[in-house]
Amino acid sequence: MPKLKVDGIEVEVPQGATVMQACNAAGKEIPHFCYHERLSIAGNCRMCLVEVKPGPPKPQASCALPAAENQEVFTTTPMVKHAREGIMEFLLINHPLDCPICDQGGHCDLQDISLAYGKGHSRFAENKRAVTDKYMGPIVKTVMTRCIQCTRCVRFAEEVAGVEEIGAIGRGEEMQITSYLEHAVKSELSGNTVDLCPVGALTHKAYQFETRPWELRRVLTIDVSDAVGTNIRLDARGRQVLKSSPVINDDVNEEWATDKTRYMIDGLVRRRLDRPFVRRGGKLAAVSWDEAFDAVAQAARDAGGSVAAVAGDLVDCETMYAARELLAGMGSTMLEGRQTGMDYDTSSLAAVNFNTTIAGIERADAVLLVGTNLRWEAPLVNTRVRKAIKRGAKVFGIGPRVDLTYPVEWLGEDLSVFGNLPSHAADRFGAAERPAVIVGGAGLKGAHGAALAFAKRFNLVREGWNGFNVVHMAASRMGGLMLGYAARGGIGDLASARLTFFLGADEVDFTRFTGFKVYVGHHGDRGAAHADIVMPGATYAEKSGTWVNLEGRVQRGERAVFPPGDAREDWTIFRALSERLGRPLPFDSLPGLRERMTRDVPALGRLGLATFEWTPPALPATASGTVERYPIADFYLTNTICRASPTMQRCSAELLHGESFAEAAE
């Protein structure tokens, strides 16, 4: 570990660190545009100049200079100051002066750095260069005259997203960043390029000209579009969420977010349920809360103890716990969270958990994907597998061939491959130090026992390593399993219930349910269309809640805005309903509910990874069936919020179904 001095401050940095990283360790700010700690080093912008001794008496780019023993680095000398001012002059030669109308205004690196390190005036009197805007799809808006060619977007697309569709054409002053043939960028992570852009060349198309950053109220919460549990920040103005951005969490999402996470938020204000409804004469009619509660109370009396609850994919643990306790007071334990009909053994939660952890899968050296399109089911886990490949991992797959953005050796679509691996694959797993299997929804049904047998055969669970992983696709799934939302025979065991509560469950086959249906949710989607009573609830942005991600990590989010109209937070609906049924629940506030929930399920009261003991169930070791298709047919329309989002609808139409959209001339 080399020791060096930065402005007289002695620091010690890991071998291979750069001078810029050493300066940061010493608390010195180094201005930069092209450097990003999660991308390869380009050395394009030259803004990070410092003076280094021993060495030539000239400024040097600190991002590309390795830190060495006994170096002396100077960051504030007149030479460095003059050089940085010169670089800023060059960068601003062609940059347009349109800050007042630029969406990046107020949180722009170019603004901040030019103010802190620039001269404050320009000597350039010639005509500025102009570049035509490029089309990159329904997500990213381009104003390429602003581009400073830092190539962050190019490196992100190639290195992280694995979609080599953005690059540079031309040289010198004629260089331009563009998508190839100006086609839409087909990546589930394309919105991250906007965050990476240090100027206003790439901005959010769905967010353009909406607001300024200082007008917004910021709240930290958890994304519910998949089971990864991405940490996000919601920016709201008034009663509307206008922006969703990732928050850095190296254990979960690093600093990335999927396009669903970012852009489905415009569906939060569309097709909303904002008042209770009761079906009369075959049609839903708006009623008061009292009338709705009376109707549910009558249905509960008629049902006796034949009452069930089905949890949807976006529901928080507090809602599921309140519903569970309501049903317990009615003498029922009929709970299910696997609304699409999946049925697997949940006697050991470790056997249905992503045990390697999201960050830990990067260390795997042999990975077997079983019945999972990881690119759509968990895109930010997919990026971690890409990183594992860069470290030398080999990936095999069982299922239909699909582009996962990295090389996969497909072993076929028949799950029986589990018991008869090709010799070279068996040798690879036998010699691996950290082997892993990732089982998706299409593989879990027919190969759960075979996957556990595979884990035993190749010693996937060993000291300091558990390579058995299951990929869930619903944000509520692991929390629901911890709360007992798993009927022995799956959702089919609940179909005969005389009264069923659907907690935001819209993917259910409603034709199987012949009893009275009560839908508690936030969008007028499939669930509301089949319900006898609709009780408007709150989205993830409108309530504080607890969610457990696919690796068993307990996380909490806060409320950003209030629900519209007469809609209420879901747990309060069940609390009020319990009063009407004469069996009041023993809590009146969110802290009180959480205290009771934590008492019953202690793991939900401790933020961070829950601990599940590895006691796999005894299941048949043979796999049967063929993986004909993966569970997700349309990445952009997987839940009610997405289906209400114009941005997600356009992404689906254009990126997946090939529809074309005319762009207005500007």
XYZ file of C-alpha atoms in Angstrom:
666
model
C 0.000 0.000 0.000
C 1.821 3.135 -1.214
C 2.179 6.157 1.041
C 2.233 9.621 -0.477
C 1.593 13.233 0.426
C -1.258 15.366 -0.907
C -0.763 19.075 -0.159
C 1.390 18.003 2.781
C -1.138 15.469 4.120
C 0.230 11.931 4.277
C -2.176 9.241 3.056
C -1.961 5.506 2.437
C -3.980 4.008 -0.411
C -4.461 0.462 -1.769
C -2.146 -0.810 -4.462
C -3.471 0.224 -7.861
C -5.272 3.324 -6.626
C -4.989 6.516 -8.650
C -3.697 9.898 -7.597
C -7.284 11.205 -7.736
C -8.389 8.561 -5.239
C -5.456 9.487 -3.008
C -6.516 13.144 -3.164
C -10.064 12.182 -2.198
C -8.702 10.138 0.707
C -6.873 13.267 1.868
C -10.102 15.277 1.721
C -9.141 17.256 -1.359
C -11.775 17.896 -4.024
C -10.583 17.228 -7.561
C -12.870 18.566 -10.315
C -13.647 16.060 -13.058
C -16.152 15.251 -15.781
C -15.172 11.971 -17.455
C -14.044 10.011 -14.377
C -16.548 7.774 -12.601
C -15.580 5.260 -9.948
C -17.757 2.484 -11.422
C -16.555 2.938 -15.020
C -13.238 2.417 -16.760
C -10.816 5.348 -16.917
C -10.975 7.407 -20.095
C -8.908 10.513 -19.307
C -10.937 12.613 -21.761
C -11.761 15.852 -20.008
C -8.346 16.711 -18.440
C -10.105 18.696 -15.736
C -8.532 16.692 -12.898
C -5.064 18.130 -13.416
C -2.629 18.189 -10.493
C 1.101 18.718 -10.070
C 3.124 15.665 -9.071
C 6.711 15.315 -7.833
C 8.893 13.544 -8.774
C 7.852 13.968 -12.375
C 7.886 16.396 -15.279
C 7.065 19.998 -14.314
C 3.652 20.001 -15.920
C 0.037 19.338 -14.873
C -0.978 15.669 -15.037
C -4.385 13.998 -15.166
C -4.866 12.518 -11.707
C -7.598 10.069 -12.773
C -5.180 8.121 -15.006
C -2.015 8.428 -12.911
C -1.235 5.549 -10.521
C -0.431 6.496 -6.954
C 3.146 5.569 -6.042
C 5.331 5.478 -2.960
C 6.777 8.830 -1.819
C 4.870 10.890 -4.368
C 4.086 14.503 -3.552
C 0.859 15.814 -5.040
C -0.115 19.479 -5.201
C -3.705 20.446 -6.030
C -3.748 24.221 -5.538
C -0.540 25.549 -7.077
C -0.669 28.458 -9.583
C 0.247 26.009 -12.362
C -2.702 23.768 -11.511
C -5.082 26.707 -11.146
C -4.055 28.170 -14.512
C -4.315 24.776 -16.235
C -7.822 24.121 -14.917
C -8.965 27.564 -16.029
C -7.628 26.818 -19.493
C -9.419 23.475 -19.661
C -12.693 25.126 -18.630
C -12.235 27.677 -21.390
C -11.813 24.917 -23.948
C -14.844 22.998 -22.668
C -17.040 26.093 -22.811
C -15.938 27.169 -26.298
C -18.821 25.349 -27.975
C -21.172 24.849 -25.037
C -24.403 26.812 -25.551
C -25.472 29.391 -22.999
C -28.934 27.895 -22.452
C -28.807 27.203 -18.725
C -32.177 28.945 -18.109
C -34.009 26.392 -20.283
C -31.827 23.341 -19.538
C -33.312 20.579 -17.383
C -29.880 20.018 -15.855
C -29.853 23.546 -14.449
C -29.462 23.566 -10.694
C -27.728 20.183 -10.491
C -25.209 20.463 -13.314
C -21.560 19.520 -12.845
C -20.520 21.911 -15.592
C -22.217 24.826 -13.831
C -20.694 23.974 -10.468
C -17.154 23.325 -11.722
C -17.061 26.327 -14.057
C -18.125 28.550 -11.168
C -15.520 27.105 -8.801
C -12.580 26.593 -11.166
C -13.258 28.646 -14.305
C -12.050 32.136 -15.185
C -15.454 33.765 -15.123
C -15.143 35.101 -18.663
C -14.411 33.799 -22.146
C -12.007 35.004 -24.815
C -13.731 32.997 -27.543
C -15.435 35.260 -30.074
C -16.046 32.829 -32.970
C -19.283 31.078 -33.879
C -20.123 28.119 -31.701
C -20.419 24.619 -33.102
C -23.928 23.161 -33.361
C -24.774 19.449 -33.360
C -28.078 17.909 -34.373
C -29.954 16.112 -31.627
C -29.918 12.314 -31.727
C -32.853 9.984 -31.181
C -32.224 7.509 -28.345
C -35.757 6.287 -27.681
C -38.666 7.113 -25.373
C -36.514 7.478 -22.248
C -33.624 9.802 -23.044
C -33.929 13.285 -24.551
C -30.790 14.616 -26.242
C -29.446 18.124 -26.789
C -26.092 17.138 -28.227
C -24.768 20.661 -28.747
C -24.198 20.610 -24.966
C -22.141 17.388 -25.087
C -18.507 17.644 -23.893
C -17.580 14.105 -25.081
C -16.840 12.725 -21.623
C -18.005 9.294 -22.950
C -19.575 8.276 -19.626
C -22.743 7.169 -21.423
C -20.707 5.114 -23.894
C -18.766 3.342 -21.159
C -21.879 2.704 -19.066
C -23.746 1.171 -21.996
C -20.833 -1.128 -22.824
C -19.530 -2.010 -19.362
C -22.575 -2.012 -17.068
C -25.694 -2.343 -19.221
C -23.942 -4.621 -21.707
C -25.698 -2.982 -24.652
C -23.141 -1.603 -27.090
C -25.522 0.763 -28.829
C -23.993 4.146 -27.946
C -20.713 5.361 -29.395
C -18.790 8.225 -30.963
C -18.487 9.128 -34.628
C -16.104 11.646 -36.153
C -12.880 13.087 -34.765
C -11.808 16.321 -33.155
C -14.373 19.086 -33.397
C -16.576 16.826 -35.548
C -16.876 14.130 -32.870
C -20.469 13.331 -31.884
C -22.026 10.879 -29.409
C -24.952 8.956 -30.859
C -26.845 5.711 -30.743
C -25.938 3.579 -33.725
C -28.129 4.445 -36.737
C -29.998 6.699 -34.273
C -32.218 3.850 -33.150
C -33.786 3.669 -29.696
C -31.417 2.281 -27.078
C -32.848 -1.092 -26.045
C -31.709 -1.379 -22.467
C -33.600 -1.695 -19.199
C -31.001 0.619 -17.623
C -30.789 3.422 -20.194
C -32.051 6.083 -17.775
C -28.805 5.823 -15.815
C -26.985 7.563 -18.652
C -28.887 10.729 -17.752
C -27.573 10.638 -14.193
C -24.065 10.027 -15.492
C -24.137 12.919 -17.971
C -22.292 15.844 -16.294
C -24.001 18.404 -18.542
C -27.462 18.684 -20.074
C -26.755 16.669 -23.225
C -28.853 13.747 -21.940
C -31.969 14.489 -19.904
C -35.131 12.653 -18.862
C -37.659 12.860 -21.700
C -40.596 12.158 -19.378
C -39.446 14.888 -16.986
C -38.462 17.664 -19.402
C -39.398 21.242 -18.482
C -41.337 20.108 -15.388
C -39.595 21.775 -12.459
C -36.362 22.885 -10.864
C -34.605 20.844 -8.162
C -35.051 23.483 -5.461
C -38.845 23.261 -5.832
C -38.984 19.608 -4.835
C -39.423 17.780 -1.539
C -37.216 14.687 -1.271
C -38.056 11.433 0.481
C -36.106 8.169 0.674
C -38.001 4.960 0.018
C -37.813 1.522 -1.627
C -38.664 0.643 -5.220
C -41.372 -1.995 -5.714
C -41.128 -2.645 -9.461
C -39.148 -5.834 -8.797
C -37.798 -7.800 -5.837
C -34.318 -6.250 -5.773
C -35.371 -3.540 -3.317
C -33.598 -0.669 -5.057
C -33.026 2.270 -2.721
C -34.573 5.355 -4.307
C -35.360 8.991 -3.678
C -38.746 10.340 -4.692
C -38.917 14.036 -5.523
C -42.391 15.488 -5.129
C -44.074 18.834 -5.605
C -47.462 19.311 -4.028
C -49.286 15.975 -4.156
C -47.469 14.532 -7.163
C -44.224 12.585 -7.456
C -42.262 14.038 -10.343
C -38.977 12.171 -10.219
C -37.510 8.886 -9.002
C -33.742 8.552 -8.612
C -31.498 5.806 -7.214
C -29.751 6.204 -3.877
C -26.302 4.673 -3.458
C -26.382 1.325 -1.670
C -23.430 -0.870 -2.598
C -25.097 -3.947 -1.101
C -28.225 -3.689 -3.241
C -28.334 -1.456 -6.318
C -24.945 0.311 -6.194
C -26.086 3.606 -7.740
C -28.178 2.310 -10.611
C -31.928 1.933 -11.167
C -33.996 0.284 -13.880
C -36.096 2.297 -16.294
C -39.220 0.927 -14.619
C -38.030 2.270 -11.277
C -37.433 5.714 -12.731
C -40.281 6.246 -15.145
C -43.344 4.327 -13.976
C -44.036 7.187 -11.548
C -46.224 9.008 -14.082
C -48.629 6.112 -13.572
C -49.090 7.112 -9.923
C -51.627 9.795 -10.881
C -53.466 7.949 -13.647
C -56.318 5.421 -13.435
C -56.389 5.843 -9.676
C -59.053 4.581 -7.292
C -59.970 7.564 -5.141
C -63.283 6.470 -3.563
C -64.942 3.228 -2.436
C -67.169 1.329 -4.857
C -69.813 -1.363 -4.407
C -71.115 -3.504 -7.277
C -74.846 -3.023 -7.759
C -76.738 -4.469 -10.667
C -73.499 -5.621 -12.242
C -71.906 -2.168 -12.151
C -69.600 -0.502 -9.649
C -71.212 2.472 -7.934
C -69.373 5.026 -5.808
C -70.305 4.900 -2.114
C -69.107 6.273 1.204
C -66.646 4.445 3.435
C -69.456 3.614 5.867
C -71.495 1.959 3.127
C -68.460 0.008 1.933
C -67.658 -1.202 5.461
C -71.299 -2.213 5.981
C -71.225 -4.241 2.762
C -67.995 -6.012 3.758
C -69.355 -6.684 7.266
C -72.459 -8.295 5.774
C -70.317 -10.415 3.440
C -68.157 -11.465 6.396
C -71.215 -12.580 8.367
C -72.430 -14.590 5.393
C -69.012 -16.189 4.895
C -68.586 -17.400 8.455
C -64.952 -18.449 8.791
C -64.463 -19.091 5.067
C -62.331 -15.986 4.485
C -59.079 -15.672 2.515
C -56.538 -12.997 1.598
C -54.360 -12.800 -1.504
C -51.444 -10.362 -1.446
C -50.294 -8.635 -4.633
C -46.752 -7.952 -5.785
C -46.343 -4.393 -4.481
C -47.760 -4.720 -0.965
C -45.827 -3.717 2.145
C -45.432 -5.940 5.207
C -47.615 -3.697 7.372
C -50.598 -4.182 5.074
C -50.102 -7.944 4.950
C -49.755 -8.141 8.725
C -52.930 -6.101 9.336
C -54.871 -8.306 6.906
C -53.463 -11.450 8.518
C -54.547 -10.333 11.968
C -57.998 -9.378 10.676
C -58.444 -12.867 9.218
C -57.118 -14.461 12.411
C -59.853 -12.659 14.345
C -62.360 -14.158 11.913
C -60.941 -17.635 12.486
C -59.116 -18.006 9.176
C -55.500 -18.670 8.157
C -56.112 -18.808 4.405
C -53.293 -16.560 3.131
C -51.446 -16.548 -0.166
C -49.007 -14.169 -1.824
C -48.087 -16.134 -4.945
C -50.967 -14.706 -6.911
C -50.071 -16.191 -10.304
C -50.538 -19.726 -8.983
C -46.980 -20.759 -8.146
C -46.691 -23.474 -5.523
C -43.416 -24.478 -3.884
C -42.230 -25.662 -0.497
C -41.783 -22.745 1.925
C -40.994 -24.758 5.071
C -37.416 -23.413 4.852
C -37.101 -19.778 3.806
C -33.392 -20.292 3.105
C -34.422 -22.701 0.342
C -36.353 -19.901 -1.429
C -33.915 -17.066 -0.736
C -31.106 -15.421 -2.725
C -28.510 -16.655 -0.238
C -25.380 -15.502 -2.037
C -26.679 -11.931 -1.615
C -26.873 -9.510 -4.507
C -23.372 -8.165 -3.993
C -21.983 -11.623 -3.221
C -22.904 -13.127 -6.601
C -20.052 -11.055 -8.065
C -17.631 -13.453 -6.376
C -19.078 -16.600 -7.952
C -16.816 -18.450 -10.383
C -19.420 -20.809 -11.860
C -23.124 -19.934 -12.226
C -26.054 -22.033 -13.427
C -29.193 -20.114 -14.436
C -32.338 -22.254 -14.280
C -35.583 -20.992 -15.786
C -34.777 -17.326 -15.375
C -34.527 -14.394 -17.756
C -32.426 -12.507 -15.237
C -32.212 -9.449 -17.464
C -35.949 -8.821 -17.027
C -36.646 -10.466 -13.685
C -33.857 -8.707 -11.765
C -31.795 -6.394 -14.024
C -29.554 -5.187 -11.204
C -28.697 -8.771 -10.268
C -27.923 -9.335 -13.944
C -25.333 -6.546 -13.853
C -23.659 -8.301 -10.910
C -23.389 -11.527 -12.914
C -21.707 -9.485 -15.656
C -19.143 -8.368 -13.097
C -18.601 -11.984 -12.042
C -17.857 -12.884 -15.678
C -15.264 -10.104 -15.840
C -13.579 -11.801 -12.886
C -13.472 -15.110 -14.721
C -16.825 -16.748 -13.965
C -18.462 -19.152 -16.400
C -22.264 -19.012 -16.825
C -24.474 -21.909 -17.923
C -28.203 -21.730 -18.565
C -31.234 -24.039 -18.690
C -34.172 -22.544 -20.568
C -34.983 -20.807 -23.864
C -32.083 -18.832 -25.279
C -32.279 -15.147 -24.455
C -29.830 -12.247 -24.661
C -28.648 -11.572 -21.114
C -25.927 -9.112 -22.318
C -23.148 -11.624 -21.567
C -22.057 -15.037 -22.896
C -24.081 -17.996 -21.593
C -23.610 -21.646 -22.520
C -27.184 -22.903 -22.866
C -27.620 -26.547 -21.895
C -31.145 -26.948 -23.259
C -34.719 -26.266 -22.197
C -35.420 -29.580 -20.453
C -35.122 -29.387 -16.657
C -33.899 -32.986 -16.586
C -30.478 -31.581 -17.521
C -30.062 -31.095 -13.773
C -29.439 -34.795 -13.308
C -27.300 -35.211 -16.407
C -24.991 -32.230 -16.783
C -22.473 -32.338 -19.622
C -19.100 -33.493 -18.340
C -17.358 -30.167 -18.906
C -20.059 -28.321 -16.958
C -19.949 -30.860 -14.128
C -16.157 -30.545 -14.020
C -16.442 -26.764 -13.853
C -18.826 -26.852 -10.887
C -16.847 -29.594 -9.199
C -13.672 -27.508 -9.296
C -15.289 -24.172 -8.505
C -14.442 -22.423 -5.247
C -17.677 -20.455 -5.210
C -20.287 -22.237 -7.371
C -23.814 -20.850 -7.543
C -27.215 -21.740 -8.956
C -29.909 -19.141 -9.645
C -33.422 -20.578 -9.964
C -36.138 -18.437 -11.516
C -39.894 -18.735 -11.511
C -39.934 -20.953 -14.606
C -37.524 -23.403 -12.987
C -38.789 -23.410 -9.416
C -42.035 -25.215 -10.189
C -40.525 -28.374 -11.647
C -36.985 -28.285 -10.351
C -36.960 -27.029 -6.753
C -35.921 -30.405 -5.380
C -33.462 -30.973 -8.222
C -31.858 -27.599 -7.532
C -31.442 -28.528 -3.872
C -29.935 -31.860 -4.940
C -27.598 -29.962 -7.280
C -26.555 -27.757 -4.356
C -25.770 -30.841 -2.284
C -23.935 -32.632 -5.108
C -21.574 -29.760 -5.813
C -21.309 -28.515 -2.238
C -22.809 -25.111 -2.991
C -23.352 -24.516 0.726
C -20.010 -24.464 2.486
C -18.114 -22.458 5.083
C -18.495 -18.764 4.245
C -20.487 -19.401 1.056
C -24.052 -20.325 0.173
C -24.496 -20.541 -3.579
C -28.178 -21.548 -3.633
C -30.324 -18.710 -4.955
C -33.954 -18.206 -5.903
C -35.008 -15.127 -7.879
C -38.331 -13.618 -6.867
C -39.985 -10.986 -9.038
C -42.403 -9.422 -6.538
C -41.368 -6.804 -3.986
C -43.786 -8.310 -1.466
C -42.795 -11.961 -1.910
C -40.159 -12.529 0.787
C -42.014 -10.383 3.323
C -45.197 -12.310 2.552
C -43.458 -15.658 3.062
C -42.113 -14.459 6.403
C -45.672 -13.511 7.387
C -47.125 -16.847 6.312
C -48.632 -15.872 2.963
C -48.123 -19.324 1.466
C -51.008 -21.777 1.428
C -50.033 -25.454 1.350
C -51.611 -26.052 -2.043
C -51.029 -22.607 -3.491
C -53.741 -20.196 -4.476
C -55.999 -23.049 -5.546
C -56.706 -23.813 -1.879
C -58.233 -20.352 -1.482
C -60.535 -20.420 -4.507
C -63.408 -21.938 -2.547
C -63.432 -19.171 0.110
C -66.777 -17.424 0.417
C -65.056 -14.056 1.022
C -61.645 -13.121 -0.380
C -59.626 -9.950 0.174
C -57.331 -9.069 -2.721
C -54.517 -6.814 -1.476
C -53.498 -5.086 -4.675
C -53.588 -8.482 -6.399
C -54.229 -7.941 -10.106
C -52.506 -10.932 -11.717
C -54.891 -13.517 -10.220
C -57.095 -15.798 -12.308
C -60.306 -14.323 -10.880
C -62.509 -16.861 -12.639
C -61.398 -19.459 -10.071
C -62.915 -17.439 -7.218
C -66.659 -17.891 -6.904
C -67.155 -16.126 -3.573
C -67.449 -12.454 -2.613
C -64.440 -10.412 -3.732
C -63.091 -7.333 -1.929
C -60.287 -5.463 -3.674
C -58.043 -3.206 -1.593
C -55.733 -1.415 -4.013
C -54.801 1.799 -5.729
C -55.410 1.429 -9.474
C -58.436 0.616 -11.568
C -56.924 -2.505 -13.087
C -57.931 -6.168 -13.306
C -58.587 -6.570 -9.584
C -61.043 -3.679 -9.425
C -62.788 -4.889 -12.570
C -63.620 -8.255 -10.952
C -64.349 -7.008 -7.420
C -67.693 -6.795 -5.675
C -66.332 -4.082 -3.375
C -63.415 -1.752 -4.112
C -61.615 -0.027 -1.239
C -59.055 2.553 -2.435
C -55.589 2.178 -0.919
C -52.202 3.864 -1.210
C -49.246 3.222 -3.506
C -45.714 2.706 -2.241
C -45.114 6.446 -2.665
C -48.063 7.336 -0.422
C -47.273 5.349 2.706
C -44.434 4.393 4.979
C -43.788 0.685 4.727
C -41.460 -2.268 5.174
C -40.344 -4.430 2.270
C -38.064 -7.471 2.180
C -36.055 -7.981 -1.001
C -35.121 -11.249 -2.696
C -32.030 -11.738 -0.532
C -34.033 -11.327 2.696
C -32.944 -7.728 3.334
C -35.469 -5.830 5.457
C -35.803 -2.199 4.321
C -38.162 0.670 5.042
C -39.467 3.500 2.918
C -41.147 6.767 3.818
C -44.220 8.496 2.445
C -43.592 11.105 -0.252
C -47.169 12.307 -0.925
C -50.688 11.640 0.316
C -53.180 9.324 -1.430
C -55.743 11.036 -3.698
C -59.354 11.662 -2.775
C -60.815 9.277 -0.210
C -58.046 6.695 -0.598
C -56.358 5.636 2.642
C -53.233 3.781 3.714
C -54.049 0.088 3.456
C -53.389 -0.905 7.060
C -55.781 1.802 8.291
C -58.518 0.297 6.112
C -58.172 -3.065 7.842
C -58.006 -1.387 11.249
C -61.262 0.472 10.588
C -62.879 -2.647 9.137
C -61.955 -4.680 12.215
C -63.818 -2.142 14.338
C -66.913 -2.548 12.162
C -66.663 -6.353 12.478
C -66.531 -6.095 16.270
C -62.995 -7.496 16.467
C -60.766 -4.387 16.721
C -57.114 -4.937 15.934
C -54.736 -4.201 18.857
C -53.011 -1.156 17.300
C -54.055 2.359 16.361
C -50.881 3.748 14.800
C -48.092 2.691 12.472
C -45.547 2.419 15.328
C -48.044 0.317 17.255
C -48.587 -1.960 14.258
C -44.840 -2.357 13.758
C -44.352 -3.186 17.413
C -46.920 -5.997 17.174
C -45.537 -7.192 13.843
C -42.003 -7.269 15.227
C -43.191 -9.198 18.245
C -44.729 -11.866 16.014
C -41.983 -11.855 13.346
C -38.815 -10.469 15.007
C -36.817 -10.425 11.753
C -39.109 -7.688 10.347
C -38.031 -5.345 13.127
C -34.318 -5.502 12.286
C -33.252 -3.574 9.195
C -30.690 -5.434 7.121
C -30.264 -9.046 6.096
C -32.513 -11.516 7.875
C -30.890 -14.786 8.897
C -32.462 -17.979 7.607
C -31.094 -21.295 8.826
C -30.101 -23.662 6.027
C -32.486 -26.575 6.586
C -33.637 -27.491 3.059
C -36.810 -29.575 2.768
C -36.706 -33.148 1.507
C -38.067 -32.901 -2.032
C -37.853 -35.214 -5.068
C -34.385 -34.859 -6.567
C -35.525 -35.403 -10.129
C -36.640 -32.518 -12.326
C -39.360 -32.761 -14.910
C -40.829 -30.544 -17.544
C -39.570 -28.095 -20.109
C -39.027 -24.363 -19.706
C -41.100 -23.123 -22.633
C -41.238 -19.474 -21.652
C -40.223 -17.157 -18.850
C -42.703 -15.593 -16.397
C -42.290 -12.011 -17.603
C -43.662 -11.468 -21.098
C -43.358 -7.669 -21.123
C -40.703 -6.047 -18.945
C -42.350 -2.625 -19.013
C -45.911 -3.649 -18.043
C -45.492 -5.954 -15.052
C -47.724 -4.188 -12.520
C -50.679 -1.841 -12.215
C -48.578 1.319 -11.907
C -46.608 0.456 -15.056
C -49.759 -0.308 -16.996
C -51.115 3.132 -16.077
C -47.882 4.875 -17.088
C -47.793 6.498 -20.555
C -43.995 6.252 -20.544
C -44.002 2.536 -19.808
C -46.714 1.957 -22.411
C -44.618 3.690 -25.031
C -41.474 1.775 -24.009
C -43.372 -1.471 -24.424
C -44.827 -0.464 -27.779
C -41.600 0.876 -29.248
C -38.817 -1.182 -27.691
C -40.542 -4.572 -27.521
C -43.223 -4.484 -30.209
C -41.504 -2.397 -32.859
C -44.025 0.416 -33.159
C -42.685 3.726 -34.464
C -43.414 7.160 -33.079
C -43.002 10.468 -34.864
C -40.911 13.063 -33.092
C -41.931 16.718 -33.330
C -39.409 19.036 -34.953
C -37.784 21.471 -32.563
